[in-house]
Amino acid sequence: MLQAQTDLQEKKSPLTRILFVFDGSQSMYGRWESGAKIDVAQRLMGQMLDSLQGIQADGNFQLALRVYGHQKPVPPQDCSDTKLEVPFGNGNIYKIKRVLKTIKPKGTTPIAGSLMKSENDFPPCEDCRNIIILITDGVEACDGDPCIVSKRLQKKGII
């Protein structure tokens, strides 16, 4: 019985990894309630990151940030405008917040393409919980289908 309790205590919970996929497209300059959508999204994301500060400190929780629509202006429509800005790591909340402050919306909305690229943002891991949180104001502006990509990711253990 003592051995069983020791085994349970030694078993660590799985590493939880959350990838934020953030909309930096031109439509984020639109108004929503009290301000521009980009300002509201940046503020709320900053508050969410602040609330995760204590959880990330235990070393069993990692965050990353992918942004789309922020590198190339419309027109032309560049559906490859997506980039992993902050890879997974411990204690990188400050890095993510710093990058968020620099995002200036300018491009299109390649949601499906960004989600497809997100699969490779998660380094191999045997015992991990992989989560994507999509922060967007719009709909797919390129040829992909985010729902189909999401189902494919779920089959690979990314929710």
Backbone as CSV, one residue per row, in Angstrom:
resi,resn,N_x,N_y,N_z,CA_x,CA_y,CA_z,C_x,C_y,C_z
1,MET,0.830,-1.191,0.000,0.000,0.000,0.000,0.874,1.254,0.000
2,LEU,1.933,1.248,0.798,2.832,2.397,0.846,3.489,2.624,-0.513
3,GLN,3.855,1.537,-1.195,4.473,1.646,-2.523,3.497,2.280,-3.514
4,ALA,2.220,1.914,-3.451,1.212,2.470,-4.361,1.070,3.971,-4.146
5,GLN,1.085,4.405,-2.887,0.995,5.836,-2.602,2.222,6.568,-3.124
6,THR,3.388,5.976,-2.956,4.622,6.587,-3.452,4.584,6.699,-4.973
7,ASP,4.104,5.651,-5.646,4.005,5.677,-7.107,3.077,6.794,-7.575
8,LEU,1.957,6.974,-6.872,1.022,8.036,-7.241,1.641,9.414,-7.043
9,GLN,2.388,9.579,-5.971,3.012,10.868,-5.704,4.080,11.195,-6.737
10,GLU,4.800,10.159,-7.210,5.876,10.383,-8.167,5.364,10.646,-9.574
11,LYS,4.154,10.185,-9.877,3.610,10.384,-11.217,3.259,11.862,-11.395
12,LYS,3.941,12.478,-12.347,3.701,13.894,-12.610,2.513,14.037,-13.545
13,SER,1.843,15.150,-13.423,0.776,15.420,-14.375,1.406,15.767,-15.719
14,PRO,0.687,15.550,-16.812,1.272,15.805,-18.129,1.575,17.287,-18.328
15,LEU,2.554,17.547,-19.165,2.895,18.912,-19.540,1.737,19.485,-20.352
16,THR,1.246,20.636,-19.955,0.184,21.314,-20.694,0.813,22.413,-21.528
17,ARG,0.503,22.390,-22.833,1.043,23.396,-23.751,-0.123,24.081,-24.457
18,ILE,-0.139,25.406,-24.360,-1.183,26.195,-25.019,-0.541,27.085,-26.064
19,LEU,-1.023,26.956,-27.293,-0.596,27.815,-28.391,-1.715,28.802,-28.673
20,PHE,-1.420,30.086,-28.523,-2.366,31.124,-28.902,-2.150,31.437,-30.373
21,VAL,-3.220,31.374,-31.162,-3.178,31.765,-32.571,-3.958,33.070,-32.651
22,PHE,-3.229,34.157,-32.908,-3.759,35.519,-32.757,-3.953,36.186,-34.117
23,ASP,-5.098,36.799,-34.301,-5.469,37.491,-35.538,-4.822,38.871,-35.590
24,GLY,-3.916,39.050,-36.552,-3.289,40.353,-36.777,-3.692,40.914,-38.128
25,SER,-4.856,40.493,-38.628,-5.295,40.915,-39.958,-5.895,42.320,-39.926
26,GLN,-6.032,42.881,-41.113,-6.505,44.260,-41.265,-7.871,44.498,-40.613
27,SER,-8.717,43.481,-40.606,-10.057,43.653,-40.031,-10.014,43.944,-38.533
28,MET,-8.894,43.681,-37.895,-8.774,43.945,-36.454,-8.737,45.442,-36.137
29,TYR,-8.622,46.277,-37.165,-8.744,47.723,-36.941,-10.195,48.154,-36.800
30,GLY,-11.132,47.262,-37.105,-12.549,47.575,-36.957,-12.890,47.891,-35.508
31,ARG,-14.014,48.537,-35.310,-14.447,48.935,-33.967,-15.255,47.821,-33.314
32,TRP,-15.093,47.708,-32.014,-15.890,46.788,-31.217,-16.056,47.401,-29.841
33,GLU,-17.273,47.637,-29.460,-17.601,48.275,-28.190,-16.793,49.556,-27.991
34,SER,-15.823,49.536,-27.107,-15.147,50.777,-26.703,-13.892,51.108,-27.494
35,GLY,-13.526,50.295,-28.472,-12.287,50.593,-29.180,-12.057,49.687,-30.365
36,ALA,-10.867,49.803,-30.929,-10.491,48.941,-32.046,-10.373,47.501,-31.549
37,LYS,-10.768,46.563,-32.392,-10.723,45.146,-32.014,-9.322,44.725,-31.583
38,ILE,-8.308,45.227,-32.276,-6.934,44.842,-31.933,-6.590,45.286,-30.514
39,ASP,-7.023,46.493,-30.136,-6.744,46.994,-28.784,-7.457,46.155,-27.727
40,VAL,-8.716,45.821,-28.006,-9.489,44.999,-27.070,-8.845,43.615,-26.937
41,ALA,-8.488,43.006,-28.074,-7.886,41.664,-28.055,-6.539,41.673,-27.335
42,GLN,-5.715,42.684,-27.596,-4.410,42.762,-26.933,-4.569,42.938,-25.423
43,ARG,-5.506,43.777,-25.020,-5.728,44.015,-23.591,-6.225,42.741,-22.895
44,LEU,-7.236,42.089,-23.485,-7.786,40.880,-22.870,-6.777,39.738,-22.854
45,MET,-5.999,39.631,-23.914,-4.961,38.589,-23.951,-3.906,38.865,-22.881
46,GLY,-3.545,40.119,-22.697,-2.599,40.480,-21.641,-3.121,40.101,-20.265
47,GLN,-4.415,40.343,-20.035,-5.019,39.976,-18.753,-5.034,38.456,-18.566
48,MET,-5.324,37.733,-19.645,-5.320,36.273,-19.563,-3.920,35.763,-19.235
49,LEU,-2.912,36.333,-19.895,-1.532,35.917,-19.624,-1.146,36.210,-18.181
50,ASP,-1.560,37.364,-17.670,-1.285,37.693,-16.266,-1.898,36.647,-15.337
51,SER,-3.104,36.182,-15.672,-3.777,35.201,-14.818,-3.092,33.830,-14.866
52,LEU,-2.302,33.581,-15.910,-1.602,32.299,-16.045,-0.201,32.318,-15.435
53,GLN,0.221,33.466,-14.964,1.580,33.643,-14.441,1.936,32.603,-13.378
54,GLY,1.075,32.411,-12.405,1.353,31.469,-11.325,1.387,30.027,-11.790
55,ILE,0.540,29.698,-12.740,0.500,28.327,-13.253,1.780,28.003,-14.007
56,GLN,2.265,28.955,-14.812,3.460,28.693,-15.605,4.695,28.536,-14.717
57,ALA,4.657,29.117,-13.544,5.812,29.069,-12.647,6.141,27.649,-12.182
58,ASP,5.158,26.733,-12.204,5.436,25.377,-11.711,6.225,24.518,-12.699
59,GLY,6.488,25.019,-13.907,7.326,24.310,-14.865,6.629,23.220,-15.646
60,ASN,5.351,23.004,-15.401,4.612,21.960,-16.102,3.574,22.560,-17.044
61,PHE,3.872,23.776,-17.504,2.912,24.542,-18.296,3.692,25.453,-19.232
62,GLN,3.446,25.336,-20.529,4.168,26.155,-21.503,3.200,26.857,-22.442
63,LEU,3.620,28.033,-22.892,2.816,28.839,-23.807,3.618,29.168,-25.049
64,ALA,2.899,29.443,-26.136,3.521,29.894,-27.379,2.535,30.816,-28.088
65,LEU,3.048,31.577,-29.064,2.208,32.525,-29.801,2.491,32.439,-31.294
66,ARG,1.444,32.211,-32.065,1.481,32.303,-33.528,0.555,33.457,-33.911
67,VAL,0.988,34.259,-34.872,0.200,35.407,-35.331,0.028,35.290,-36.839
68,TYR,-1.134,35.702,-37.328,-1.342,35.728,-38.777,-1.897,37.085,-39.205
69,GLY,-1.641,37.412,-40.480,-2.171,38.641,-41.060,-1.446,39.900,-40.638
70,HIS,-0.265,39.788,-40.080,0.425,40.951,-39.519,1.697,41.337,-40.263
71,GLN,2.072,40.567,-41.283,3.348,40.825,-41.943,3.211,41.513,-43.298
72,LYS,2.183,41.164,-44.050,2.051,41.668,-45.415,0.702,42.337,-45.608
73,PRO,0.693,43.527,-46.225,-0.559,44.274,-46.370,-1.503,43.678,-47.423
74,VAL,-2.764,44.074,-47.309,-3.788,43.754,-48.305,-4.068,45.041,-49.054
75,PRO,-4.168,45.064,-50.375,-3.794,43.979,-51.273,-2.292,43.897,-51.426
76,PRO,-1.726,42.857,-51.959,-2.411,41.631,-52.375,-2.707,40.745,-51.177
77,GLN,-3.508,39.747,-51.392,-3.861,38.804,-50.333,-2.789,37.728,-50.251
78,ASP,-2.075,37.663,-49.133,-1.019,36.663,-48.961,-1.469,35.643,-47.916
79,CYS,-1.921,34.507,-48.389,-2.456,33.469,-47.500,-1.376,32.710,-46.736
80,SER,-0.113,33.036,-46.982,0.974,32.401,-46.222,1.444,33.290,-45.071
81,ASP,0.728,34.374,-44.803,1.104,35.333,-43.767,0.747,34.789,-42.382
82,THR,1.585,33.913,-41.875,1.424,33.336,-40.543,2.812,33.002,-40.017
83,LYS,3.030,33.259,-38.729,4.370,33.060,-38.182,4.299,32.698,-36.700
84,LEU,5.111,31.711,-36.321,5.287,31.401,-34.903,6.201,32.479,-34.345
85,GLU,5.649,33.395,-33.586,6.412,34.529,-33.054,7.149,34.183,-31.764
86,VAL,6.527,33.355,-30.924,7.158,32.943,-29.660,6.957,31.434,-29.523
87,PRO,8.041,30.647,-29.628,7.904,29.193,-29.489,7.645,28.796,-28.034
88,PHE,7.251,27.543,-27.861,6.984,27.037,-26.516,8.215,27.152,-25.636
89,GLY,7.963,27.475,-24.383,9.034,27.577,-23.412,8.469,27.889,-22.045
90,ASN,9.310,27.748,-21.045,8.920,28.085,-19.677,9.171,29.565,-19.441
91,GLY,8.273,30.191,-18.721,8.475,31.581,-18.328,8.498,32.574,-19.473
92,ASN,7.736,32.338,-20.530,7.789,33.250,-21.671,6.576,34.172,-21.790
93,ILE,5.842,34.335,-20.727,4.686,35.231,-20.756,5.115,36.644,-21.126
94,TYR,6.218,37.109,-20.564,6.686,38.463,-20.876,6.998,38.593,-22.366
95,LYS,7.633,37.577,-22.948,7.948,37.615,-24.389,6.680,37.726,-25.222
96,ILE,5.679,36.933,-24.863,4.419,36.961,-25.610,3.770,38.332,-25.490
97,LYS,3.738,38.886,-24.282,3.135,40.210,-24.093,3.887,41.277,-24.885
98,ARG,5.199,41.165,-24.931,6.005,42.135,-25.681,5.683,42.067,-27.181
99,VAL,5.588,40.862,-27.723,5.252,40.701,-29.143,3.838,41.208,-29.417
100,LEU,2.898,40.897,-28.538,1.519,41.352,-28.729,1.442,42.863,-28.902
101,LYS,2.225,43.591,-28.118,2.204,45.061,-28.185,2.687,45.594,-29.527
102,THR,3.472,44.804,-30.252,4.045,45.280,-31.517,3.184,44.952,-32.731
103,ILE,2.129,44.166,-32.558,1.324,43.736,-33.705,0.525,44.902,-34.262
104,LYS,0.712,45.141,-35.549,-0.038,46.160,-36.284,-0.787,45.435,-37.398
105,PRO,-2.112,45.369,-37.307,-2.889,44.645,-38.317,-2.662,45.200,-39.718
106,LYS,-2.512,44.280,-40.678,-2.360,44.756,-42.049,-2.787,43.773,-43.116
107,GLY,-2.838,42.492,-42.856,-3.039,41.515,-43.919,-4.391,40.846,-43.931
108,THR,-4.383,39.643,-44.486,-5.593,38.852,-44.659,-5.772,37.877,-43.493
109,THR,-6.740,36.971,-43.610,-7.119,36.081,-42.511,-6.987,34.607,-42.911
110,PRO,-5.771,34.059,-42.884,-5.575,32.645,-43.231,-5.704,31.728,-42.008
111,ILE,-6.924,31.568,-41.519,-7.126,30.781,-40.297,-6.722,29.319,-40.502
112,ALA,-7.250,28.676,-41.536,-6.955,27.251,-41.755,-5.462,27.023,-41.961
113,GLY,-4.831,27.869,-42.758,-3.392,27.727,-42.992,-2.590,27.899,-41.716
114,SER,-3.012,28.826,-40.873,-2.324,29.042,-39.596,-2.496,27.837,-38.678
115,LEU,-3.701,27.285,-38.650,-3.933,26.097,-37.829,-3.113,24.914,-38.338
116,MET,-3.022,24.761,-39.662,-2.211,23.664,-40.217,-0.750,23.817,-39.806
117,LYS,-0.215,25.022,-39.893,1.181,25.260,-39.496,1.359,25.052,-37.996
118,SER,0.312,25.293,-37.231,0.380,25.156,-35.774,0.743,23.748,-35.335
119,GLU,0.367,22.773,-36.120,0.683,21.385,-35.774,2.182,21.213,-35.537
120,ASN,2.989,21.873,-36.355,4.445,21.760,-36.237,5.028,22.643,-35.135
121,ASP,4.213,23.501,-34.547,4.685,24.354,-33.453,4.838,23.569,-32.154
122,PHE,4.168,22.425,-32.057,4.231,21.586,-30.865,5.382,20.595,-31.016
123,PRO,6.466,20.759,-30.252,7.558,19.783,-30.324,7.054,18.397,-29.898
124,PRO,7.693,17.329,-30.390,7.271,15.981,-29.995,7.267,15.828,-28.473
125,CYS,6.266,15.129,-27.979,6.123,14.939,-26.533,5.237,13.721,-26.296
126,GLU,5.689,12.835,-25.421,4.950,11.606,-25.134,3.717,11.849,-24.265
127,ASP,3.855,12.683,-23.260,2.779,12.850,-22.284,2.437,14.329,-22.143
128,CYS,1.840,14.892,-23.192,1.501,16.319,-23.187,0.034,16.523,-23.532
129,ARG,-0.510,17.587,-22.983,-1.829,18.066,-23.393,-1.577,19.273,-24.275
130,ASN,-1.966,19.189,-25.532,-1.713,20.245,-26.505,-3.016,20.954,-26.849
131,ILE,-3.023,22.262,-26.646,-4.240,23.059,-26.796,-3.948,24.257,-27.687
132,ILE,-4.884,24.554,-28.592,-4.817,25.775,-29.396,-5.983,26.659,-28.997
133,ILE,-5.691,27.926,-28.741,-6.730,28.924,-28.506,-6.644,29.929,-29.643
134,LEU,-7.706,29.995,-30.443,-7.770,30.892,-31.589,-8.452,32.188,-31.180
135,ILE,-7.771,33.305,-31.409,-8.311,34.623,-31.083,-8.463,35.368,-32.399
136,THR,-9.713,35.516,-32.855,-9.971,36.111,-34.165,-11.287,36.873,-34.167
137,ASP,-11.412,37.775,-35.123,-12.656,38.518,-35.285,-13.392,38.113,-36.549
138,GLY,-12.751,37.322,-37.361,-13.318,37.123,-38.686,-13.491,35.689,-39.095
139,VAL,-13.695,35.569,-40.389,-13.866,34.264,-41.005,-12.683,34.013,-41.926
140,GLU,-12.528,32.785,-42.317,-11.463,32.393,-43.237,-11.521,33.246,-44.507
141,ALA,-10.389,33.831,-44.894,-10.321,34.653,-46.101,-9.542,33.965,-47.217
142,CYS,-9.031,32.789,-46.944,-8.274,32.046,-47.950,-9.072,30.786,-48.310
143,ASP,-8.432,29.803,-48.884,-9.168,28.654,-49.414,-9.380,27.516,-48.431
144,GLY,-8.871,27.610,-47.237,-8.964,26.493,-46.308,-10.267,26.446,-45.542
145,ASP,-10.462,25.348,-44.826,-11.625,25.158,-43.968,-11.123,24.884,-42.549
146,PRO,-11.220,25.875,-41.661,-10.719,25.700,-40.291,-11.344,24.513,-39.556
147,CYS,-12.596,24.189,-39.848,-13.249,23.068,-39.159,-12.603,21.738,-39.539
148,ILE,-12.286,21.571,-40.807,-11.624,20.340,-41.257,-10.234,20.232,-40.633
149,VAL,-9.505,21.348,-40.614,-8.164,21.344,-40.014,-8.261,21.028,-38.527
150,SER,-9.240,21.606,-37.843,-9.418,21.353,-36.416,-9.667,19.872,-36.145
151,LYS,-10.493,19.243,-36.941,-10.766,17.809,-36.754,-9.499,16.987,-36.958
152,ARG,-8.692,17.365,-37.948,-7.435,16.650,-38.187,-6.490,16.812,-36.991
153,LEU,-6.410,18.032,-36.462,-5.556,18.283,-35.299,-6.025,17.477,-34.088
154,GLN,-7.339,17.403,-33.901,-7.879,16.652,-32.768,-7.494,15.177,-32.845
155,LYS,-7.474,14.616,-34.049,-7.068,13.217,-34.217,-5.607,13.014,-33.842
156,LYS,-4.823,14.094,-33.883,-3.405,14.022,-33.519,-3.171,14.456,-32.074
157,GLY,-4.254,14.655,-31.321,-4.128,14.986,-29.910,-3.966,16.465,-29.616
158,ILE,-4.293,17.312,-30.583,-4.233,18.765,-30.377,-5.661,19.281,-30.378
159,ILE,-6.084,19.854,-29.257,-7.463,20.346,-29.163,-7.506,21.858,-29.133
